[in-house]
Amino acid sequence: MEEVRLSAAWVATHSSHVTVDSTGIERAVEAINGSVPKVEWDFEGIHYFDNGPLTVQYLFVLDALNFCFWPGADLSYDHLASGLKAAIQNDKSVFNADRLQTYTGPQLRELLKWPRPLPLEDERVRLLHEVGLELERSFGGKAANLVESCGKSAASLVALIARHFPGFRDHSVYKGHQVFLYKRAQIFAADLWGAFKGQGYGEFNDIGAVTIFADYIVPAVLRQLGVLKYSSSLAGKIEANKEIGSGTEEEVELRACSIYAVEKMRDLIKMKSGKQSGALLTR
């Protein structure tokens, strides 16, 4: 994950639209008051879990599809997680590699019990096909085999996913510099760790290497905390609900500066408490 941290830091020091406020970081850490709240992985009860390889398959499919829940106000991650949970409870073969390669948009909607086209539906279907094809070609059709290939290293798992599954290669070119974010690949490692409570398929000796998962929610929270500051032009776009395009300078800065800011928060928490705070994670 060092390439994620280093490239995020590079963006933060060259950013034109987003500023990481050191005073805001100090205030936010002070508000935490030395205690990062512990949240159980499935406190909402929306995920499938059977303590075995079927859970790994479910999580890999879930995290392949875990993006873009707008502009519809009524679609959320909870709908995706619980819809896929219901699908696999009804049919244990629903995420078999060969079947993943055949799904259409309407069939995906039927799995989720969703009444209309999903945001970026064609891309979601493409990713299902990609996951099914590469799992079948390289990992015997099983996401569990993918996980077992990483040697209990979250960083190795993320690298392996990025190598084999192009749809998980979350990176951009920013001002001529390559920036690595790997949001969904890292989420998969963290979901395994949370679901299996650091045991079995979720045992990683380097889970602290995982960074925060930079999406469009995290920057909003950090801005509210006073950790991130936006330029007037960026703030105006956000307040007017204008789309910030994928791969634009503003979008890369929002995500990369979020990673950089949370890493600084983690370092400060560690310094104040004298203990490693572990990974600060968000789905």
mmCIF file of C-alpha atoms in Angstrom:
data_model
loop_
_atom_site.group_PDB
_atom_site.id
_atom_site.type_symbol
_atom_site.label_atom_id
_atom_site.label_comp_id
_atom_site.label_asym_id
_atom_site.label_seq_id
_atom_site.Cartn_x
_atom_site.Cartn_y
_atom_site.Cartn_z
ATOM 1 C CA MET A 1 0.000 0.000 0.000
ATOM 2 C CA GLU A 2 3.026 2.261 0.046
ATOM 3 C CA GLU A 3 2.329 3.370 -3.525
ATOM 4 C CA VAL A 4 -1.149 4.489 -2.407
ATOM 5 C CA ARG A 5 0.270 6.516 0.483
ATOM 6 C CA LEU A 6 3.091 8.037 -1.541
ATOM 7 C CA SER A 7 0.950 9.035 -4.500
ATOM 8 C CA ALA A 8 -1.760 10.454 -2.212
ATOM 9 C CA ALA A 9 0.880 12.540 -0.448
ATOM 10 C CA TRP A 10 2.159 13.783 -3.807
ATOM 11 C CA VAL A 11 -1.323 14.921 -4.789
ATOM 12 C CA ALA A 12 -1.837 16.642 -1.422
ATOM 13 C CA THR A 13 1.357 18.678 -1.863
ATOM 14 C CA HIS A 14 0.464 19.687 -5.444
ATOM 15 C CA SER A 15 -3.282 20.137 -5.039
ATOM 16 C CA SER A 16 -5.035 23.119 -6.616
ATOM 17 C CA HIS A 17 -8.574 22.655 -5.298
ATOM 18 C CA VAL A 18 -8.342 20.751 -1.978
ATOM 19 C CA THR A 19 -6.231 21.627 1.060
ATOM 20 C CA VAL A 20 -5.471 19.407 4.037
ATOM 21 C CA ASP A 21 -5.708 21.620 7.120
ATOM 22 C CA SER A 22 -3.225 20.618 9.829
ATOM 23 C CA THR A 23 -5.145 22.565 12.482
ATOM 24 C CA GLY A 24 -8.312 20.760 11.435
ATOM 25 C CA ILE A 25 -6.518 17.429 11.812
ATOM 26 C CA GLU A 26 -5.430 18.331 15.341
ATOM 27 C CA ARG A 27 -8.953 19.388 16.298
ATOM 28 C CA ALA A 28 -10.499 16.248 14.834
ATOM 29 C CA VAL A 29 -8.027 14.015 16.662
ATOM 30 C CA GLU A 30 -8.652 15.914 19.879
ATOM 31 C CA ALA A 31 -12.392 15.340 19.424
ATOM 32 C CA ILE A 32 -11.742 11.610 19.123
ATOM 33 C CA ASN A 33 -10.137 11.983 22.554
ATOM 34 C CA GLY A 34 -7.860 8.974 22.280
ATOM 35 C CA SER A 35 -10.592 6.475 21.487
ATOM 36 C CA VAL A 36 -11.493 5.303 17.983
ATOM 37 C CA PRO A 37 -14.931 3.680 18.293
ATOM 38 C CA LYS A 38 -15.048 0.008 17.370
ATOM 39 C CA VAL A 39 -17.857 -0.927 15.000
ATOM 40 C CA GLU A 40 -18.756 -4.532 14.265
ATOM 41 C CA TRP A 41 -18.429 -5.429 10.587
ATOM 42 C CA ASP A 42 -22.069 -6.436 10.044
ATOM 43 C CA PHE A 43 -23.797 -4.387 12.709
ATOM 44 C CA GLU A 44 -26.604 -3.642 10.225
ATOM 45 C CA GLY A 45 -27.241 -7.342 9.510
ATOM 46 C CA ILE A 46 -27.192 -6.814 5.746
ATOM 47 C CA HIS A 47 -24.347 -9.164 4.715
ATOM 48 C CA TYR A 48 -24.215 -12.863 3.956
ATOM 49 C CA PHE A 49 -21.915 -14.904 6.196
ATOM 50 C CA ASP A 50 -21.489 -18.667 6.552
ATOM 51 C CA ASN A 51 -17.884 -18.696 7.826
ATOM 52 C CA GLY A 52 -16.678 -20.406 4.654
ATOM 53 C CA PRO A 53 -15.643 -19.951 1.015
ATOM 54 C CA LEU A 54 -19.152 -19.000 -0.093
ATOM 55 C CA THR A 55 -18.843 -15.849 2.017
ATOM 56 C CA VAL A 56 -15.576 -15.017 0.229
ATOM 57 C CA GLN A 57 -17.305 -15.426 -3.159
ATOM 58 C CA TYR A 58 -20.192 -13.226 -1.997
ATOM 59 C CA LEU A 59 -17.851 -10.498 -0.745
ATOM 60 C CA PHE A 60 -15.802 -10.445 -3.942
ATOM 61 C CA VAL A 61 -18.939 -10.030 -6.051
ATOM 62 C CA LEU A 62 -20.280 -7.413 -3.649
ATOM 63 C CA ASP A 63 -17.078 -5.376 -3.730
ATOM 64 C CA ALA A 64 -16.804 -5.644 -7.508
ATOM 65 C CA LEU A 65 -20.176 -3.864 -7.682
ATOM 66 C CA ASN A 66 -19.607 -1.461 -4.788
ATOM 67 C CA PHE A 67 -19.586 1.919 -6.559
ATOM 68 C CA CYS A 68 -21.891 4.684 -7.779
ATOM 69 C CA PHE A 69 -25.142 4.759 -5.802
ATOM 70 C CA TRP A 70 -26.292 8.067 -7.242
ATOM 71 C CA PRO A 71 -28.075 10.047 -8.628
ATOM 72 C CA GLY A 72 -31.010 7.991 -7.325
ATOM 73 C CA ALA A 73 -31.646 8.946 -3.703
ATOM 74 C CA ASP A 74 -33.234 5.595 -2.847
ATOM 75 C CA LEU A 75 -30.398 3.261 -3.925
ATOM 76 C CA SER A 76 -27.637 2.588 -1.404
ATOM 77 C CA TYR A 77 -24.880 0.156 -0.496
ATOM 78 C CA ASP A 78 -27.331 -1.498 1.900
ATOM 79 C CA HIS A 79 -29.601 -2.399 -1.028
ATOM 80 C CA LEU A 80 -26.677 -3.987 -2.866
ATOM 81 C CA ALA A 81 -25.374 -5.964 0.129
ATOM 82 C CA SER A 82 -28.773 -7.192 1.286
ATOM 83 C CA GLY A 83 -29.976 -7.923 -2.257
ATOM 84 C CA LEU A 84 -26.951 -10.094 -2.998
ATOM 85 C CA LYS A 85 -27.350 -11.732 0.424
ATOM 86 C CA ALA A 86 -30.934 -12.709 -0.374
ATOM 87 C CA ALA A 87 -29.863 -14.001 -3.793
ATOM 88 C CA ILE A 88 -27.207 -16.343 -2.406
ATOM 89 C CA GLN A 89 -29.465 -17.522 0.410
ATOM 90 C CA ASN A 90 -32.014 -18.478 -2.236
ATOM 91 C CA ASP A 91 -29.496 -20.135 -4.597
ATOM 92 C CA LYS A 92 -26.014 -21.092 -3.430
ATOM 93 C CA SER A 93 -24.741 -21.330 -7.032
ATOM 94 C CA VAL A 94 -25.811 -17.807 -7.982
ATOM 95 C CA PHE A 95 -22.221 -16.468 -7.855
ATOM 96 C CA ASN A 96 -20.499 -19.444 -9.451
ATOM 97 C CA ALA A 97 -17.848 -18.237 -11.880
ATOM 98 C CA ASP A 98 -19.580 -19.646 -14.955
ATOM 99 C CA ARG A 99 -22.867 -17.952 -14.064
ATOM 100 C CA LEU A 100 -21.219 -14.597 -13.354
ATOM 101 C CA GLN A 101 -20.070 -14.553 -16.976
ATOM 102 C CA THR A 102 -23.630 -14.745 -18.310
ATOM 103 C CA TYR A 103 -25.609 -12.165 -16.336
ATOM 104 C CA THR A 104 -27.398 -9.351 -18.138
ATOM 105 C CA GLY A 105 -28.547 -6.014 -16.741
ATOM 106 C CA PRO A 106 -32.150 -7.158 -16.259
ATOM 107 C CA GLN A 107 -30.950 -10.361 -14.565
ATOM 108 C CA LEU A 108 -28.773 -8.359 -12.165
ATOM 109 C CA ARG A 109 -31.755 -6.153 -11.364
ATOM 110 C CA GLU A 110 -33.795 -9.281 -10.674
ATOM 111 C CA LEU A 111 -31.136 -10.575 -8.277
ATOM 112 C CA LEU A 112 -31.291 -7.303 -6.370
ATOM 113 C CA LYS A 113 -35.084 -6.981 -6.681
ATOM 114 C CA TRP A 114 -34.480 -3.544 -8.165
ATOM 115 C CA PRO A 115 -37.314 -2.200 -10.375
ATOM 116 C CA ARG A 116 -35.346 -0.091 -12.884
ATOM 117 C CA PRO A 117 -31.912 0.187 -14.513
ATOM 118 C CA LEU A 118 -29.049 0.519 -12.042
ATOM 119 C CA PRO A 119 -26.564 3.399 -12.192
ATOM 120 C CA LEU A 120 -23.754 2.391 -14.580
ATOM 121 C CA GLU A 121 -25.532 -0.895 -15.126
ATOM 122 C CA ASP A 122 -23.524 -1.879 -18.205
ATOM 123 C CA GLU A 123 -20.263 -1.413 -16.296
ATOM 124 C CA ARG A 124 -21.554 -3.474 -13.387
ATOM 125 C CA VAL A 125 -22.462 -6.302 -15.747
ATOM 126 C CA ARG A 126 -19.071 -6.051 -17.444
ATOM 127 C CA LEU A 127 -17.363 -6.380 -14.068
ATOM 128 C CA LEU A 128 -19.397 -9.458 -13.179
ATOM 129 C CA HIS A 129 -18.284 -11.058 -16.442
ATOM 130 C CA GLU A 130 -14.660 -10.072 -15.790
ATOM 131 C CA VAL A 131 -14.722 -11.483 -12.259
ATOM 132 C CA GLY A 132 -16.285 -14.739 -13.382
ATOM 133 C CA LEU A 133 -13.918 -15.200 -16.319
ATOM 134 C CA GLU A 134 -10.711 -14.514 -14.389
ATOM 135 C CA LEU A 135 -11.749 -16.513 -11.339
ATOM 136 C CA GLU A 136 -12.438 -19.463 -13.634
ATOM 137 C CA ARG A 137 -9.229 -18.998 -15.631
ATOM 138 C CA SER A 138 -6.756 -18.398 -12.803
ATOM 139 C CA PHE A 139 -8.313 -19.438 -9.476
ATOM 140 C CA GLY A 140 -10.436 -22.517 -10.125
ATOM 141 C CA GLY A 141 -13.566 -20.377 -10.103
ATOM 142 C CA LYS A 142 -13.194 -19.581 -6.396
ATOM 143 C CA ALA A 143 -12.467 -16.242 -4.752
ATOM 144 C CA ALA A 144 -11.322 -18.288 -1.751
ATOM 145 C CA ASN A 145 -8.409 -19.572 -3.859
ATOM 146 C CA LEU A 146 -7.524 -15.980 -4.716
ATOM 147 C CA VAL A 147 -7.388 -15.125 -1.009
ATOM 148 C CA GLU A 148 -5.359 -18.202 -0.148
ATOM 149 C CA SER A 149 -2.789 -17.171 -2.777
ATOM 150 C CA CYS A 150 -1.847 -13.977 -0.917
ATOM 151 C CA GLY A 151 0.052 -15.546 1.995
ATOM 152 C CA LYS A 152 -2.016 -13.805 4.696
ATOM 153 C CA SER A 153 -0.968 -10.387 3.386
ATOM 154 C CA ALA A 154 -3.616 -7.742 2.698
ATOM 155 C CA ALA A 155 -1.135 -5.762 0.594
ATOM 156 C CA SER A 156 -0.359 -8.843 -1.495
ATOM 157 C CA LEU A 157 -4.070 -9.532 -1.939
ATOM 158 C CA VAL A 158 -4.695 -6.000 -3.200
ATOM 159 C CA ALA A 159 -1.773 -6.288 -5.619
ATOM 160 C CA LEU A 160 -2.984 -9.691 -6.823
ATOM 161 C CA ILE A 161 -6.489 -8.367 -7.454
ATOM 162 C CA ALA A 162 -5.151 -5.365 -9.361
ATOM 163 C CA ARG A 163 -2.943 -7.652 -11.458
ATOM 164 C CA HIS A 164 -5.714 -10.070 -12.449
ATOM 165 C CA PHE A 165 -8.864 -7.912 -12.483
ATOM 166 C CA PRO A 166 -8.583 -4.677 -14.523
ATOM 167 C CA GLY A 167 -11.878 -3.384 -13.120
ATOM 168 C CA PHE A 168 -10.232 -3.085 -9.689
ATOM 169 C CA ARG A 169 -7.271 -1.019 -10.989
ATOM 170 C CA ASP A 170 -8.302 2.216 -9.354
ATOM 171 C CA HIS A 171 -5.641 4.662 -10.489
ATOM 172 C CA SER A 172 -5.405 7.945 -12.384
ATOM 173 C CA VAL A 173 -2.895 10.274 -13.970
ATOM 174 C CA TYR A 174 -2.735 13.589 -12.125
ATOM 175 C CA LYS A 175 -0.552 16.426 -13.405
ATOM 176 C CA GLY A 176 1.593 13.847 -15.188
ATOM 177 C CA HIS A 177 1.949 11.690 -12.068
ATOM 178 C CA GLN A 178 0.476 8.213 -11.551
ATOM 179 C CA VAL A 179 -1.881 8.074 -8.558
ATOM 180 C CA PHE A 180 -2.960 4.771 -6.991
ATOM 181 C CA LEU A 181 -6.088 4.512 -4.838
ATOM 182 C CA TYR A 182 -7.336 0.890 -5.071
ATOM 183 C CA LYS A 183 -10.532 1.553 -3.173
ATOM 184 C CA ARG A 184 -12.534 -1.617 -3.908
ATOM 185 C CA ALA A 185 -9.570 -3.998 -3.767
ATOM 186 C CA GLN A 186 -8.757 -2.667 -0.292
ATOM 187 C CA ILE A 187 -12.400 -2.876 0.738
ATOM 188 C CA PHE A 188 -12.372 -6.580 -0.139
ATOM 189 C CA ALA A 189 -9.371 -7.206 2.131
ATOM 190 C CA ALA A 190 -10.991 -5.233 4.951
ATOM 191 C CA ASP A 191 -14.362 -6.943 4.486
ATOM 192 C CA LEU A 192 -12.663 -10.325 4.814
ATOM 193 C CA TRP A 193 -10.849 -9.178 7.932
ATOM 194 C CA GLY A 194 -14.057 -7.803 9.451
ATOM 195 C CA ALA A 195 -16.306 -10.688 8.457
ATOM 196 C CA PHE A 196 -13.964 -13.435 9.645
ATOM 197 C CA LYS A 197 -12.757 -11.387 12.630
ATOM 198 C CA GLY A 198 -9.123 -11.644 11.586
ATOM 199 C CA GLN A 199 -9.214 -15.435 11.404
ATOM 200 C CA GLY A 200 -9.308 -17.960 8.562
ATOM 201 C CA TYR A 201 -9.929 -16.187 5.276
ATOM 202 C CA GLY A 202 -9.701 -12.877 7.143
ATOM 203 C CA GLU A 203 -6.298 -13.441 8.720
ATOM 204 C CA PHE A 204 -3.818 -10.824 7.492
ATOM 205 C CA ASN A 205 -0.538 -10.045 9.201
ATOM 206 C CA ASP A 206 -0.493 -6.530 7.718
ATOM 207 C CA ILE A 207 -4.096 -5.301 7.910
ATOM 208 C CA GLY A 208 -2.767 -1.982 9.197
ATOM 209 C CA ALA A 209 -1.299 -1.395 5.733
ATOM 210 C CA VAL A 210 -4.786 -0.809 4.340
ATOM 211 C CA THR A 211 -5.685 2.862 3.897
ATOM 212 C CA ILE A 212 -9.047 4.557 4.140
ATOM 213 C CA PHE A 213 -11.285 3.824 1.153
ATOM 214 C CA ALA A 214 -11.522 7.098 -0.713
ATOM 215 C CA ASP A 215 -14.991 7.578 -2.187
ATOM 216 C CA TYR A 216 -17.386 10.523 -2.411
ATOM 217 C CA ILE A 217 -18.612 10.212 1.207
ATOM 218 C CA VAL A 218 -15.261 10.464 3.011
ATOM 219 C CA PRO A 219 -14.298 13.934 1.698
ATOM 220 C CA ALA A 220 -17.667 15.316 2.768
ATOM 221 C CA VAL A 221 -17.126 14.029 6.321
ATOM 222 C CA LEU A 222 -13.573 15.354 6.462
ATOM 223 C CA ARG A 223 -14.736 18.740 5.195
ATOM 224 C CA GLN A 224 -17.401 18.860 7.909
ATOM 225 C CA LEU A 225 -14.697 18.081 10.474
ATOM 226 C CA GLY A 226 -12.594 20.960 9.144
ATOM 227 C CA VAL A 227 -9.851 18.610 7.936
ATOM 228 C CA LEU A 228 -10.331 19.397 4.241
ATOM 229 C CA LYS A 229 -10.790 22.841 2.719
ATOM 230 C CA TYR A 230 -12.121 23.368 -0.801
ATOM 231 C CA SER A 231 -11.437 26.102 -3.312
ATOM 232 C CA SER A 232 -14.376 28.418 -4.001
ATOM 233 C CA SER A 233 -14.851 26.920 -7.470
ATOM 234 C CA LEU A 234 -14.963 23.339 -6.156
ATOM 235 C CA ALA A 235 -17.207 24.291 -3.245
ATOM 236 C CA GLY A 236 -19.550 26.011 -5.682
ATOM 237 C CA LYS A 237 -19.802 22.919 -7.871
ATOM 238 C CA ILE A 238 -20.572 20.710 -4.876
ATOM 239 C CA GLU A 239 -23.161 23.077 -3.463
ATOM 240 C CA ALA A 240 -24.815 23.246 -6.897
ATOM 241 C CA ASN A 241 -24.836 19.414 -7.105
ATOM 242 C CA LYS A 242 -22.771 19.470 -10.282
ATOM 243 C CA GLU A 243 -21.040 16.260 -11.280
ATOM 244 C CA ILE A 244 -17.283 16.086 -10.715
ATOM 245 C CA GLY A 245 -16.026 13.812 -13.444
ATOM 246 C CA SER A 246 -14.009 10.688 -12.766
ATOM 247 C CA GLY A 247 -10.298 11.290 -13.276
ATOM 248 C CA THR A 248 -10.533 15.072 -13.191
ATOM 249 C CA GLU A 249 -8.069 17.034 -11.065
ATOM 250 C CA GLU A 250 -10.800 17.857 -8.574
ATOM 251 C CA GLU A 251 -11.961 14.253 -8.220
ATOM 252 C CA VAL A 252 -8.436 12.896 -7.787
ATOM 253 C CA GLU A 253 -7.637 15.611 -5.232
ATOM 254 C CA LEU A 254 -10.774 14.893 -3.199
ATOM 255 C CA ARG A 255 -9.947 11.201 -2.968
ATOM 256 C CA ALA A 256 -6.161 11.395 -2.598
ATOM 257 C CA CYS A 257 -6.273 14.217 -0.049
ATOM 258 C CA SER A 258 -8.770 12.177 1.979
ATOM 259 C CA ILE A 259 -6.266 9.314 2.150
ATOM 260 C CA TYR A 260 -3.415 11.661 3.039
ATOM 261 C CA ALA A 261 -5.458 13.439 5.715
ATOM 262 C CA VAL A 262 -6.566 10.223 7.419
ATOM 263 C CA GLU A 263 -2.997 8.902 7.383
ATOM 264 C CA LYS A 264 -1.943 12.109 9.163
ATOM 265 C CA MET A 265 -4.778 11.635 11.646
ATOM 266 C CA ARG A 266 -3.680 8.070 12.297
ATOM 267 C CA ASP A 267 -0.069 9.162 12.838
ATOM 268 C CA LEU A 268 -1.192 11.823 15.312
ATOM 269 C CA ILE A 269 -3.442 9.390 17.190
ATOM 270 C CA LYS A 270 -0.545 6.965 17.449
ATOM 271 C CA MET A 271 1.776 9.692 18.704
ATOM 272 C CA LYS A 272 -0.679 10.912 21.336
ATOM 273 C CA SER A 273 -1.684 7.470 22.558
ATOM 274 C CA GLY A 274 1.653 5.738 22.150
ATOM 275 C CA LYS A 275 -0.155 2.869 20.430
ATOM 276 C CA GLN A 276 -0.750 1.813 16.849
ATOM 277 C CA SER A 277 -4.297 2.848 15.959
ATOM 278 C CA GLY A 278 -4.626 0.263 13.200
ATOM 279 C CA ALA A 279 -6.433 0.881 9.958
ATOM 280 C CA LEU A 280 -9.078 3.592 9.911
ATOM 281 C CA LEU A 281 -11.605 2.048 7.567
ATOM 282 C CA THR A 282 -14.833 3.061 5.936
ATOM 283 C CA ARG A 283 -16.940 1.335 3.371
#
